Amino acid sequence: MLNSMRDTPADQAELRGDCEQCFGLCCVALPFARSADFAVDKPAGKPCANLREDHRCGIHARLRQQGFTGCTVYDCFGAGQKVSQITFGGRDWRTGPPEHARRMFEVFPVVRQLHELLWYLTEAAQLPAARPIHQDLREALEKTERLTLQTPAELRTLDVGAHRQEVNALLLKASDLARAGFRGRRKDRRGADLVGARLKGADLRGISLRGAYLIAADLTGADLRNTDLIGADLRDTDLADADLTDALFLTQPQLNAAKGNAGTKVPNSLTRPVHWDA
Ligand code: SF4
């Protein structure tokens, strides 16, 4: 039986950035390069010139107009508040010695990767079709959560890539189970180069677009229910009137990077990007 529509799992809703509880870590720890997404260059560990003393963005309401589209796409999956309030016990990087700030900025990208895995695992563990591996998924969730709660020293030396591989094997199984009802109808396009592809109105239900390059592709009116979109590049992909309910492993950053309209149906776990209505 194919999956029915899923509600937003409570713990998946918690895997969203909460800037009120964060010390602006993404605006300091991460680098960016002058491009279509960022108006200026900024090295890792240096505060963005637009970051205010209260850790809020000074141009939040005008990010796209001022050339910082990349900031509107980003989400930390809740890693910012975890690192700020738990890993470092609420101790602001501005108040400690330089070594304290440096450790915080090193740990943040590690926890961000772990939290992204928590997002996928939480979703997979809620998929009715993935019931045969629910126990494995729950164990992987618990292990990943435990890893996020390690000390800064442990997190800095963690082999996230190895853990990601373990999790990935489970997510592939979950995806196969969730898409089993569609098997044989059409071939998967995993990692496919679909940049600028014309897929208007396409029936893509149940296929794998895992890691596919869909930059600026026309997916208007496409049916993407039960489509595996993990890691797919959706920058400027046109999703107007597309149906993404029950799309597998779609994230908020992917949705934020795409174009959509009032007719785009998005999963309950995600928020319709504000710029779609602008
Ligand atoms: S422009 Fe604003 S959101 Fe983007 S990095 Fe700078 S302070 Fe952060």
Short mmCIF file of C-alpha atoms and ligand atoms in Angstrom, two decimals:
data_model
loop_
_atom_site.label_atom_id
_atom_site.label_comp_id
_atom_site.label_asym_id
_atom_site.label_seq_id
_atom_site.Cartn_x
_atom_site.Cartn_y
_atom_site.Cartn_z
CA MET A 1 0.00 0.00 0.00
CA LEU A 2 1.28 3.48 -0.80
CA ASN A 3 1.91 5.96 1.99
CA SER A 4 -0.91 8.08 3.17
CA MET A 5 -0.30 11.77 3.89
CA ARG A 6 1.92 12.24 6.93
CA ASP A 7 1.49 14.75 9.72
CA THR A 8 4.49 16.72 10.85
CA PRO A 9 6.26 14.63 13.53
CA ALA A 10 6.69 16.70 16.67
CA ASP A 11 10.42 16.04 16.83
CA GLN A 12 10.88 16.91 13.14
CA ALA A 13 9.21 20.27 13.83
CA GLU A 14 11.91 20.85 16.46
CA LEU A 15 14.65 20.35 13.88
CA ARG A 16 14.34 23.90 12.65
CA GLY A 17 16.58 26.84 13.37
CA ASP A 18 15.53 28.93 16.37
CA CYS A 19 17.50 32.17 15.99
CA GLU A 20 16.23 33.43 19.37
CA GLN A 21 18.23 30.68 21.08
CA CYS A 22 21.33 30.95 18.89
CA PHE A 23 24.32 33.27 18.96
CA GLY A 24 24.14 33.94 15.21
CA LEU A 25 26.48 31.02 14.56
CA CYS A 26 25.68 30.58 10.86
CA CYS A 27 26.44 34.27 10.31
CA VAL A 28 29.92 33.89 11.83
CA ALA A 29 31.14 30.30 11.59
CA LEU A 30 30.39 29.72 7.91
CA PRO A 31 32.25 31.24 4.94
CA PHE A 32 30.62 32.58 1.80
CA ALA A 33 31.92 33.86 -1.49
CA ARG A 34 30.70 36.83 -3.51
CA SER A 35 28.31 35.37 -6.05
CA ALA A 36 24.66 35.39 -7.14
CA ASP A 37 23.86 34.23 -3.59
CA PHE A 38 26.05 36.59 -1.56
CA ALA A 39 26.90 40.24 -2.14
CA VAL A 40 30.33 40.00 -0.46
CA ASP A 41 33.10 37.57 0.51
CA LYS A 42 33.28 36.43 4.13
CA PRO A 43 35.78 33.97 5.61
CA ALA A 44 34.80 31.31 8.16
CA GLY A 45 34.94 32.56 11.76
CA LYS A 46 34.47 36.22 10.92
CA PRO A 47 31.15 37.87 11.82
CA CYS A 48 29.11 39.06 8.84
CA ALA A 49 29.09 42.88 8.67
CA ASN A 50 25.27 42.76 8.86
CA LEU A 51 25.18 40.83 12.13
CA ARG A 52 24.01 43.00 15.02
CA GLU A 53 25.19 42.84 18.62
CA ASP A 54 21.95 41.05 19.57
CA HIS A 55 22.82 38.27 17.07
CA ARG A 56 20.05 39.27 14.70
CA CYS A 57 20.48 40.15 11.05
CA GLY A 58 20.43 43.90 10.36
CA ILE A 59 18.97 43.41 6.87
CA HIS A 60 16.66 40.48 7.57
CA ALA A 61 13.66 41.95 5.75
CA ARG A 62 15.73 42.94 2.70
CA LEU A 63 18.11 40.00 2.27
CA ARG A 64 17.11 39.15 -1.29
CA GLN A 65 17.02 42.78 -2.43
CA GLN A 66 20.51 43.33 -0.99
CA GLY A 67 22.07 40.32 -2.69
CA PHE A 68 22.00 37.80 0.19
CA THR A 69 19.65 35.21 -1.30
CA GLY A 70 21.92 32.48 0.10
CA CYS A 71 20.94 33.50 3.64
CA THR A 72 17.23 33.08 2.88
CA VAL A 73 17.84 29.54 1.66
CA TYR A 74 19.85 28.32 4.64
CA ASP A 75 18.52 26.39 7.64
CA CYS A 76 20.63 24.85 10.41
CA PHE A 77 18.10 22.08 11.29
CA GLY A 78 18.23 23.28 14.89
CA ALA A 79 22.00 22.91 15.25
CA GLY A 80 22.46 26.60 16.12
CA GLN A 81 20.44 26.48 19.31
CA LYS A 82 21.88 23.06 20.25
CA VAL A 83 25.48 24.29 20.01
CA SER A 84 24.70 27.63 21.68
CA GLN A 85 22.59 26.40 24.57
CA ILE A 86 23.64 22.79 25.16
CA THR A 87 27.10 22.08 23.79
CA PHE A 88 28.45 25.37 25.13
CA GLY A 89 25.90 25.86 27.93
CA GLY A 90 24.65 29.29 26.81
CA ARG A 91 28.10 30.86 26.75
CA ASP A 92 28.21 33.41 23.94
CA TRP A 93 31.21 33.37 21.58
CA ARG A 94 31.51 37.14 22.03
CA THR A 95 32.10 36.89 25.78
CA GLY A 96 34.74 34.17 26.05
CA PRO A 97 38.39 34.07 24.96
CA PRO A 98 39.18 33.64 21.23
CA GLU A 99 39.74 29.91 21.80
CA HIS A 100 36.13 29.54 23.03
CA ALA A 101 34.79 31.20 19.86
CA ARG A 102 37.06 29.10 17.63
CA ARG A 103 35.85 25.84 19.19
CA MET A 104 32.25 26.90 18.80
CA PHE A 105 32.70 27.70 15.12
CA GLU A 106 34.41 24.34 14.52
CA VAL A 107 31.68 22.37 16.26
CA PHE A 108 28.71 24.11 14.64
CA PRO A 109 29.10 22.60 11.09
CA VAL A 110 29.57 19.13 12.62
CA VAL A 111 26.35 19.36 14.63
CA ARG A 112 24.57 20.84 11.64
CA GLN A 113 25.41 17.73 9.61
CA LEU A 114 24.21 15.48 12.44
CA HIS A 115 20.96 17.43 12.72
CA GLU A 116 20.35 17.10 9.01
CA LEU A 117 20.65 13.33 9.48
CA LEU A 118 18.21 13.56 12.39
CA TRP A 119 15.75 15.24 10.01
CA TYR A 120 15.94 12.40 7.49
CA LEU A 121 15.88 9.66 10.12
CA THR A 122 12.89 11.17 11.89
CA GLU A 123 11.00 11.27 8.62
CA ALA A 124 12.01 7.71 7.69
CA ALA A 125 10.95 6.42 11.11
CA GLN A 126 7.47 7.86 10.48
CA LEU A 127 7.00 6.20 7.08
CA PRO A 128 4.43 3.42 7.43
CA ALA A 129 5.98 1.53 4.51
CA ALA A 130 9.37 1.52 6.26
CA ARG A 131 7.96 -0.44 9.22
CA PRO A 132 10.27 -3.45 8.61
CA ILE A 133 13.26 -1.25 9.47
CA HIS A 134 11.66 1.06 12.04
CA GLN A 135 13.70 -0.47 14.85
CA ASP A 136 16.97 0.10 12.95
CA LEU A 137 15.89 3.65 12.18
CA ARG A 138 15.06 4.35 15.83
CA GLU A 139 18.44 3.01 16.92
CA ALA A 140 20.19 5.19 14.33
CA LEU A 141 18.16 8.16 15.55
CA GLU A 142 19.20 7.54 19.14
CA LYS A 143 22.84 7.12 18.17
CA THR A 144 22.80 10.32 16.11
CA GLU A 145 21.16 12.24 18.95
CA ARG A 146 23.80 10.88 21.37
CA LEU A 147 26.54 12.07 19.02
CA THR A 148 25.10 15.59 18.99
CA LEU A 149 25.36 15.65 22.79
CA GLN A 150 29.08 14.93 22.90
CA THR A 151 31.61 17.38 24.28
CA PRO A 152 33.14 20.00 21.98
CA ALA A 153 36.42 18.04 21.92
CA GLU A 154 34.62 14.83 20.89
CA LEU A 155 32.57 16.59 18.24
CA ARG A 156 35.64 18.20 16.67
CA THR A 157 37.22 14.79 16.07
CA LEU A 158 34.04 12.93 15.09
CA ASP A 159 34.12 11.13 11.73
CA VAL A 160 30.77 12.49 10.51
CA GLY A 161 31.33 11.02 7.05
CA ALA A 162 31.47 7.48 8.41
CA HIS A 163 28.30 8.00 10.43
CA ARG A 164 26.60 9.56 7.42
CA GLN A 165 27.39 6.44 5.38
CA GLU A 166 25.78 4.20 7.99
CA VAL A 167 22.67 6.36 8.05
CA ASN A 168 22.58 6.63 4.29
CA ALA A 169 22.34 2.86 3.90
CA LEU A 170 19.23 2.89 6.09
CA LEU A 171 17.69 5.83 4.27
CA LEU A 172 18.13 4.02 0.96
CA LYS A 173 16.27 1.03 2.36
CA ALA A 174 13.50 3.28 3.70
CA SER A 175 13.20 4.98 0.33
CA ASP A 176 12.99 1.64 -1.50
CA LEU A 177 10.24 0.48 0.84
CA ALA A 178 8.30 3.73 0.53
CA ARG A 179 8.48 3.65 -3.28
CA ALA A 180 7.92 -0.09 -3.71
CA GLY A 181 4.37 0.41 -4.99
CA PHE A 182 5.71 2.36 -7.95
CA ARG A 183 8.50 -0.06 -8.87
CA GLY A 184 8.80 -0.83 -12.56
CA ARG A 185 6.67 2.04 -13.72
CA ARG A 186 9.62 4.23 -14.64
CA LYS A 187 13.35 4.32 -14.13
CA ASP A 188 15.09 6.19 -11.36
CA ARG A 189 17.04 9.35 -12.14
CA ARG A 190 19.45 9.21 -9.23
CA GLY A 191 22.21 11.83 -9.63
CA ALA A 192 20.90 12.73 -13.10
CA ASP A 193 21.88 15.94 -14.83
CA LEU A 194 18.49 17.55 -15.32
CA VAL A 195 19.67 21.16 -15.31
CA GLY A 196 17.07 23.23 -17.16
CA ALA A 197 15.07 20.09 -18.02
CA ARG A 198 11.52 20.54 -19.27
CA LEU A 199 9.45 18.34 -17.02
CA LYS A 200 6.25 20.36 -17.00
CA GLY A 201 3.35 18.24 -15.78
CA ALA A 202 5.56 15.15 -15.53
CA ASP A 203 4.41 12.19 -13.48
CA LEU A 204 7.48 11.58 -11.30
CA ARG A 205 5.73 9.70 -8.52
CA GLY A 206 7.84 7.12 -6.76
CA ILE A 207 11.07 7.66 -8.68
CA SER A 208 14.41 8.49 -7.11
CA LEU A 209 15.78 11.92 -7.90
CA ARG A 210 18.40 11.42 -5.18
CA GLY A 211 21.22 13.94 -5.74
CA ALA A 212 19.82 14.93 -9.15
CA TYR A 213 20.72 18.32 -10.59
CA LEU A 214 17.41 20.05 -11.23
CA ILE A 215 18.76 23.60 -11.30
CA ALA A 216 16.32 25.87 -13.19
CA ALA A 217 14.35 22.83 -14.38
CA ASP A 218 10.70 23.34 -15.27
CA LEU A 219 8.70 21.14 -12.90
CA THR A 220 5.55 23.21 -13.06
CA GLY A 221 2.52 21.06 -12.38
CA ALA A 222 4.70 17.97 -11.88
CA ASP A 223 3.57 15.17 -9.61
CA LEU A 224 6.36 14.53 -7.07
CA ARG A 225 4.44 12.52 -4.50
CA ASN A 226 6.61 9.77 -3.01
CA THR A 227 9.53 11.02 -5.09
CA ASP A 228 12.88 10.68 -3.29
CA LEU A 229 14.44 14.14 -3.39
CA ILE A 230 17.26 13.69 -0.90
CA GLY A 231 20.17 15.91 -1.85
CA ALA A 232 18.54 17.04 -5.11
CA ASP A 233 19.69 20.47 -6.23
CA LEU A 234 16.52 22.53 -6.55
CA ARG A 235 18.06 25.95 -7.05
CA ASP A 236 15.64 28.01 -9.15
CA THR A 237 13.67 24.87 -10.02
CA ASP A 238 10.18 25.98 -10.97
CA LEU A 239 7.72 24.13 -8.74
CA ALA A 240 4.66 26.25 -9.52
CA ASP A 241 1.53 24.09 -9.13
CA ALA A 242 3.70 21.00 -8.46
CA ASP A 243 2.54 18.43 -5.91
CA LEU A 244 5.22 17.68 -3.31
CA THR A 245 2.98 16.21 -0.61
CA ASP A 246 4.67 13.05 0.66
CA ALA A 247 7.85 13.81 -1.30
CA LEU A 248 10.60 11.89 0.47
CA PHE A 249 13.46 13.59 2.32
CA LEU A 250 12.74 17.09 1.06
CA THR A 251 14.24 19.80 3.27
CA GLN A 252 13.46 23.44 3.94
CA PRO A 253 16.72 24.69 2.33
CA GLN A 254 15.82 22.82 -0.88
CA LEU A 255 12.35 24.32 -0.90
CA ASN A 256 13.71 27.78 -0.13
CA ALA A 257 16.07 27.54 -3.09
CA ALA A 258 13.26 26.68 -5.51
CA LYS A 259 10.50 28.77 -7.05
CA GLY A 260 6.87 28.06 -6.31
CA ASN A 261 3.43 29.61 -6.17
CA ALA A 262 0.15 29.41 -4.30
CA GLY A 263 -0.65 26.21 -6.18
CA THR A 264 2.49 24.36 -5.02
CA LYS A 265 1.62 21.66 -2.52
CA VAL A 266 4.35 21.18 0.10
CA PRO A 267 4.80 18.51 2.80
CA ASN A 268 3.25 19.30 6.20
CA SER A 269 6.69 19.27 7.78
CA LEU A 270 7.87 22.23 5.71
CA THR A 271 6.97 25.91 5.49
CA ARG A 272 6.01 27.64 2.28
CA PRO A 273 8.87 30.07 1.50
CA VAL A 274 7.85 33.71 1.97
CA HIS A 275 9.47 34.75 -1.31
CA TRP A 276 7.08 32.53 -3.29
CA ASP A 277 4.33 35.02 -2.51
CA ALA A 278 6.42 38.13 -3.14
S1 SF4 B 1 23.35 38.95 5.79
FE1 SF4 B 1 22.24 38.63 7.71
S2 SF4 B 1 21.56 36.47 7.66
FE2 SF4 B 1 23.16 36.72 6.10
S3 SF4 B 1 25.08 36.13 7.14
FE3 SF4 B 1 24.86 38.35 7.34
S4 SF4 B 1 23.83 38.69 9.29
FE4 SF4 B 1 23.54 36.53 8.75
#
